[in-house]
Amino acid sequence: MRTRNSDQARTVVVLGGGPTGLTVAMLLAAEGVRVTVLDRDVADPGGGAEGVWDRWRRPGVNQFRHPHIMLPGAYRLLVGELPRAVVELKALGAVSHNMLGGAFDLPAIGGRRAGDERFETLSARRPVIEAGLGKAAAETAGITVRRGTSVVGLLSEGGQGTRVIGVRTGGGQVIDADLVVDALGRNSPVAAMLTDLGLTAPVQQRDEVGFLAYSRYFRSPDGSMPAQAPWPLEHHNSLGITSVPGDAGTWSLALFVSGRDRAMRGLSDPAAWQRAVALYPDMAHWATYGEPITGVLAMAGMESRYRRFVVDGRPVATGLLSIGDAWATTNPTFGMGITMGMTHAALLRDVVREVGFEDLEKLALRFDEVTEATLAPVQQASAAWDRHRIAQIDGEINGVPYETDDQDWNFRQAIEVAKLLDPGVLRAFGEVGSMLSSPEQALATPGLVDRIVELGAGAALYPSTGPSRTALLAAIGAE
């Protein structure tokens, strides 16, 4: 057993230098912890927003060049605790926008209200977000970021046992740590590293089918942006469509389809993609306002995943905690990934403040308890939505309307209809969609649930105008 002087700073190794890893590194460093961040990919090449967009390659992050959004919940965290990151992001061209901005002019909504500033956030492409957070981390005392360094194994006491005491790099270096934080994302190899040590694998759940995304980026010549849709995500027959503002006059538009819907594979063709987007009046202008700067970017592997590192009431290992997508994933359709990861980072910091490093089993159990109470319900609701939505699309493929007795799903359908018909419903929906509040908190206003049921009863399944499946297939060329 190692011993240390109580005055010696604690050491943490963070695996992964993405938004989640960099956020947890900065939060822990602010507590006086010495943090080393290890990432297998090379550092950003500099040159501002276009430099990182054009030249930075992150083969360790499959979704690096796909649309991402930092929801208001994450922005609030940065403003309150990591203001240097906000400065760096703005310096790289990140722009402010309000998640409700496209709905304020609707007659039923009646304009802005006091407090709507809570829905503000910063928009930037994923490489720009990482570059801004990376610059802030590099300027934070107590953090060392090592790029181009892979981790091939965990170290435990005596080579076996339940306590992780560090990592082994691909170059053969041993790095000791009081705590290892896994922020390696949805494909994290840490579970396999644990079994290599003879330890119990975490509980793992993975849905068999997920979604596919077909995305494209655009830029305006004058830095202006398309008009916001009433809400940035719409669900339609056979697909979802989301508009994502970016930095410096860039933006993206993404179509999400079921992984089982083979007829949608034609969306990988830019001409077919453009024809399909033109069928959605609230979103079509996002594909014509500027010039495309990419072809169609396809992304698979978006099945819901969940790992729990406490089994039968005991941690599978102490000295190791997994956060963000390395713990569990949500459907990218809703853009929660970065915000979930940053929120999880703050929860880890809070638990370290509460428990400290002296009792690592207590630390692991408390972190699991807090995670299960706060973020697990969000992830589980997302996974349940995925299963219902894929079943709904299956029904649309086969011409059989989807029906279920699941009241949570049916209520979600009602709120999708009601959100643009009532200002109170819109803001409750925005609170949850922005990860500012839990559903229970957002829906606590007396009479709000009844209002949602009233507005949603008997309404069309999809409130936003869009084509039939037959028309969509014709546009794609998949009749």
Coordinates of N, CA and C in Angstrom, one line a residue, residues 212-329:
L212 N -28.9 6.2 -37.7 CA -27.9 6.6 -38.6 C -28.1 8.1 -38.8
A213 N -27.0 8.8 -39.0 CA -27.1 10.3 -39.3 C -26.5 10.6 -40.6
Y214 N -27.1 11.5 -41.3 CA -26.6 12.0 -42.6 C -26.6 13.5 -42.5
S215 N -25.4 14.1 -42.4 CA -25.2 15.5 -42.0 C -24.4 16.2 -43.1
R216 N -24.6 17.5 -43.2 CA -23.9 18.4 -44.1 C -23.7 19.7 -43.5
Y217 N -22.5 20.3 -43.8 CA -22.1 21.6 -43.3 C -22.2 22.7 -44.4
F218 N -22.5 23.9 -43.9 CA -22.6 25.0 -44.8 C -22.0 26.3 -44.2
R219 N -21.7 27.3 -45.1 CA -21.2 28.5 -44.7 C -21.8 29.7 -45.5
S220 N -22.0 30.8 -44.9 CA -22.5 32.0 -45.6 C -21.3 32.8 -45.9
P221 N -21.3 33.6 -47.0 CA -20.1 34.4 -47.3 C -20.0 35.6 -46.4
D222 N -21.0 36.0 -45.7 CA -20.9 37.3 -44.9 C -21.0 37.0 -43.4
G223 N -21.0 35.7 -43.0 CA -21.0 35.4 -41.6 C -22.4 35.4 -41.0
S224 N -23.4 35.6 -41.8 CA -24.8 35.6 -41.3 C -25.3 34.2 -41.2
M225 N -26.4 34.0 -40.5 CA -27.0 32.6 -40.2 C -28.4 32.5 -40.7
P226 N -28.8 31.3 -41.1 CA -30.2 31.2 -41.5 C -31.2 31.5 -40.3
A227 N -32.4 31.8 -40.7 CA -33.4 32.1 -39.6 C -33.6 30.8 -38.9
Q228 N -33.7 30.9 -37.5 CA -33.9 29.7 -36.7 C -35.3 29.1 -37.0
A229 N -35.4 27.8 -37.0 CA -36.7 27.1 -37.0 C -37.4 27.3 -35.7
P230 N -38.7 27.2 -35.6 CA -39.4 27.3 -34.3 C -38.8 26.5 -33.2
W231 N -38.4 25.3 -33.5 CA -37.6 24.5 -32.6 C -36.5 23.8 -33.4
P232 N -35.3 23.6 -33.0 CA -34.2 23.1 -33.8 C -34.3 21.6 -34.2
L233 N -35.2 20.9 -33.6 CA -35.3 19.5 -33.9 C -36.8 19.2 -34.2
E234 N -37.0 18.5 -35.4 CA -38.3 18.1 -35.8 C -38.3 16.6 -36.0
H235 N -39.4 16.0 -35.6 CA -39.6 14.6 -36.0 C -40.7 14.5 -37.0
H236 N -40.5 13.6 -38.0 CA -41.3 13.4 -39.1 C -41.5 11.9 -39.4
N237 N -42.4 11.7 -40.4 CA -42.5 10.3 -40.9 C -41.2 9.8 -41.4
S238 N -40.6 8.8 -40.7 CA -39.4 8.1 -41.2 C -38.1 8.7 -40.8
L239 N -38.1 10.0 -40.4 CA -36.8 10.6 -40.0 C -37.0 11.8 -39.0
G240 N -35.9 12.2 -38.4 CA -35.8 13.4 -37.7 C -34.8 14.4 -38.4
I241 N -35.0 15.7 -38.2 CA -34.1 16.6 -38.8 C -33.8 17.7 -37.8
T242 N -32.5 18.0 -37.7 CA -32.1 19.0 -36.8 C -31.1 20.0 -37.4
S243 N -31.3 21.3 -37.0 CA -30.4 22.4 -37.5 C -29.5 22.8 -36.3
V244 N -28.2 22.9 -36.6 CA -27.2 23.1 -35.6 C -26.3 24.3 -36.0
P245 N -26.5 25.5 -35.3 CA -25.7 26.6 -35.6 C -24.2 26.3 -35.2
G246 N -23.3 26.9 -36.0 CA -21.9 26.7 -35.7 C -21.2 28.0 -35.4
D247 N -19.9 28.1 -35.7 CA -19.1 29.3 -35.4 C -18.8 30.0 -36.7
A248 N -18.6 31.3 -36.7 CA -18.1 32.1 -37.8 C -18.9 31.9 -39.1
G249 N -20.2 31.9 -39.0 CA -21.0 31.8 -40.2 C -21.1 30.4 -40.8
T250 N -20.9 29.4 -39.9 CA -21.1 28.0 -40.4 C -22.3 27.4 -39.6
W251 N -22.8 26.3 -40.2 CA -23.9 25.6 -39.6 C -24.0 24.2 -40.2
S252 N -24.8 23.4 -39.6 CA -25.0 22.0 -40.2 C -26.4 21.6 -40.0
L253 N -26.8 20.7 -40.9 CA -28.2 20.1 -40.9 C -28.0 18.6 -40.9
A254 N -28.7 17.9 -40.0 CA -28.6 16.5 -39.9 C -29.9 15.8 -40.0
L255 N -29.9 14.7 -40.8 CA -31.1 13.8 -40.9 C -30.8 12.6 -40.1
F256 N -31.7 12.1 -39.2 CA -31.5 10.9 -38.4 C -32.6 9.9 -38.8
V257 N -32.1 8.7 -39.2 CA -33.0 7.6 -39.6 C -32.8 6.4 -38.8
S258 N -33.7 5.4 -38.9 CA -33.5 4.2 -38.2 C -32.4 3.3 -38.9
G259 N -31.6 2.7 -38.1 CA -30.6 1.8 -38.7 C -31.2 0.6 -39.4
R260 N -32.4 0.4 -39.2 CA -33.1 -0.7 -40.0 C -33.7 -0.3 -41.3
D261 N -33.8 1.0 -41.5 CA -34.5 1.6 -42.7 C -33.5 1.7 -43.8
R262 N -33.4 0.6 -44.6 CA -32.4 0.6 -45.6 C -32.7 1.5 -46.8
A263 N -34.0 1.8 -47.0 CA -34.4 2.7 -48.0 C -33.8 4.1 -47.8
M264 N -33.4 4.5 -46.6 CA -32.9 5.8 -46.3 C -31.4 5.9 -46.6
R265 N -30.7 4.8 -47.0 CA -29.3 4.8 -47.2 C -29.0 5.7 -48.4
G266 N -29.9 6.0 -49.3 CA -29.7 6.9 -50.4 C -29.4 8.3 -50.0
L267 N -29.6 8.6 -48.8 CA -29.3 10.0 -48.3 C -27.8 10.3 -48.3
S268 N -27.0 9.3 -48.4 CA -25.6 9.5 -48.5 C -25.2 10.3 -49.8
D269 N -26.0 10.3 -50.8 CA -25.8 11.0 -52.0 C -26.2 12.5 -51.8
P270 N -25.3 13.5 -52.1 CA -25.6 14.9 -51.8 C -26.8 15.4 -52.6
A271 N -27.0 15.0 -53.8 CA -28.2 15.4 -54.5 C -29.5 14.9 -53.9
A272 N -29.5 13.6 -53.5 CA -30.6 13.0 -52.9 C -30.9 13.7 -51.5
W273 N -29.8 14.0 -50.8 CA -30.0 14.6 -49.5 C -30.6 16.0 -49.7
Q274 N -30.1 16.8 -50.7 CA -30.7 18.1 -50.9 C -32.2 18.0 -51.3
R275 N -32.5 17.0 -52.1 CA -33.9 16.9 -52.5 C -34.8 16.6 -51.3
A276 N -34.3 15.7 -50.5 CA -35.0 15.3 -49.3 C -35.2 16.5 -48.3
V277 N -34.2 17.3 -48.1 CA -34.3 18.4 -47.1 C -35.3 19.4 -47.7
A278 N -35.3 19.6 -49.0 CA -36.2 20.6 -49.6 C -37.7 20.3 -49.2
L279 N -38.0 19.1 -48.8 CA -39.4 18.7 -48.5 C -39.9 19.2 -47.1
Y280 N -39.0 19.8 -46.3 CA -39.3 20.2 -44.9 C -39.3 21.7 -44.8
P281 N -40.4 22.4 -44.9 CA -40.5 23.9 -45.1 C -39.7 24.6 -44.0
D282 N -39.8 24.2 -42.7 CA -39.2 24.9 -41.6 C -37.7 24.8 -41.6
M283 N -37.1 23.8 -42.3 CA -35.7 23.5 -42.3 C -35.0 23.7 -43.7
A284 N -35.8 23.7 -44.8 CA -35.2 23.7 -46.1 C -34.2 24.8 -46.3
H285 N -34.5 26.0 -45.8 CA -33.6 27.1 -46.1 C -32.2 27.0 -45.5
W286 N -32.1 26.1 -44.5 CA -30.7 25.8 -43.9 C -29.8 25.2 -44.9
A287 N -30.4 24.5 -46.0 CA -29.6 23.9 -47.0 C -29.4 24.7 -48.3
T288 N -30.0 25.9 -48.3 CA -29.9 26.7 -49.5 C -29.3 28.1 -49.2
Y289 N -29.3 28.5 -47.9 CA -28.9 29.9 -47.5 C -27.4 30.2 -47.8
G290 N -26.6 29.2 -47.7 CA -25.2 29.3 -47.9 C -24.6 28.3 -48.9
E291 N -23.3 28.1 -48.9 CA -22.7 27.1 -49.8 C -22.2 25.9 -48.9
P292 N -22.4 24.7 -49.4 CA -21.9 23.5 -48.7 C -20.4 23.5 -48.6
I293 N -19.9 23.2 -47.4 CA -18.5 23.0 -47.3 C -18.0 21.6 -47.0
T294 N -19.0 20.7 -47.0 CA -18.7 19.2 -47.0 C -19.7 18.5 -47.9
G295 N -19.4 17.3 -48.2 CA -20.4 16.4 -48.7 C -21.3 15.9 -47.6
V296 N -22.0 14.8 -47.8 CA -22.8 14.3 -46.8 C -22.0 13.4 -45.9
L297 N -22.0 13.6 -44.6 CA -21.2 12.9 -43.6 C -22.1 11.9 -43.0
A298 N -21.8 10.6 -43.1 CA -22.7 9.5 -42.6 C -22.0 9.0 -41.3
M299 N -22.9 8.8 -40.3 CA -22.4 8.3 -39.0 C -23.3 7.1 -38.5
A300 N -22.7 6.0 -38.2 CA -23.4 4.9 -37.7 C -23.0 4.6 -36.2
G301 N -23.3 3.5 -35.7 CA -22.8 3.1 -34.3 C -23.4 4.0 -33.2
M302 N -24.7 4.4 -33.4 CA -25.3 5.3 -32.4 C -26.3 4.5 -31.5
E303 N -26.0 3.2 -31.3 CA -26.9 2.5 -30.4 C -26.7 3.0 -29.0
S304 N -27.8 2.9 -28.2 CA -27.7 3.3 -26.8 C -26.8 2.3 -26.0
R305 N -25.9 2.9 -25.2 CA -25.0 2.0 -24.3 C -25.0 2.6 -22.9
Y306 N -24.9 1.6 -22.0 CA -24.9 2.0 -20.6 C -23.9 1.0 -19.8
R307 N -23.1 1.5 -19.0 CA -22.2 0.7 -18.2 C -22.3 1.2 -16.7
R308 N -22.4 0.2 -15.8 CA -22.4 0.5 -14.4 C -21.3 -0.2 -13.7
F309 N -20.5 0.5 -13.0 CA -19.2 0.0 -12.4 C -19.4 -0.4 -11.0
V310 N -20.6 -0.5 -10.5 CA -20.9 -1.1 -9.2 C -21.8 -2.3 -9.4
V311 N -21.3 -3.5 -9.0 CA -22.0 -4.7 -9.2 C -22.2 -5.4 -7.9
D312 N -23.5 -5.7 -7.6 CA -23.8 -6.4 -6.4 C -23.4 -5.5 -5.2
G313 N -23.5 -4.2 -5.3 CA -23.2 -3.3 -4.2 C -21.7 -3.0 -4.0
R314 N -20.8 -3.5 -4.9 CA -19.4 -3.3 -4.7 C -18.8 -2.7 -6.0
P315 N -17.9 -1.8 -6.0 CA -17.2 -1.3 -7.2 C -16.4 -2.4 -7.8
V316 N -16.4 -2.5 -9.2 CA -15.6 -3.5 -9.8 C -14.1 -3.2 -9.6
A317 N -13.8 -1.9 -9.4 CA -12.5 -1.5 -9.0 C -12.6 -0.2 -8.3
T318 N -11.7 0.1 -7.4 CA -11.5 1.4 -6.8 C -10.4 2.1 -7.5
G319 N -10.4 3.4 -7.4 CA -9.4 4.2 -8.1 C -9.6 4.5 -9.5
L320 N -10.8 4.1 -10.0 CA -11.2 4.3 -11.4 C -12.7 4.7 -11.4
L321 N -13.0 5.8 -12.2 CA -14.3 6.3 -12.4 C -14.5 6.6 -13.9
S322 N -15.7 6.2 -14.4 CA -15.9 6.5 -15.8 C -17.0 7.6 -15.9
I323 N -16.8 8.5 -16.9 CA -17.8 9.6 -17.0 C -18.2 9.8 -18.5
G324 N -19.2 10.6 -18.7 CA -19.7 10.9 -20.0 C -20.0 9.7 -20.8
D325 N -19.7 9.7 -22.1 CA -20.1 8.6 -23.0 C -19.3 7.3 -22.6
A326 N -18.2 7.4 -21.8 CA -17.6 6.2 -21.4 C -18.4 5.4 -20.3
W327 N -19.3 6.2 -19.7 CA -20.3 5.6 -18.8 C -21.6 5.2 -19.5
A328 N -22.2 6.1 -20.3 CA -23.4 5.8 -21.0 C -23.6 6.9 -22.1
T329 N -24.4 6.5 -23.1 CA -24.6 7.3 -24.2 C -26.1 7.7 -24.4

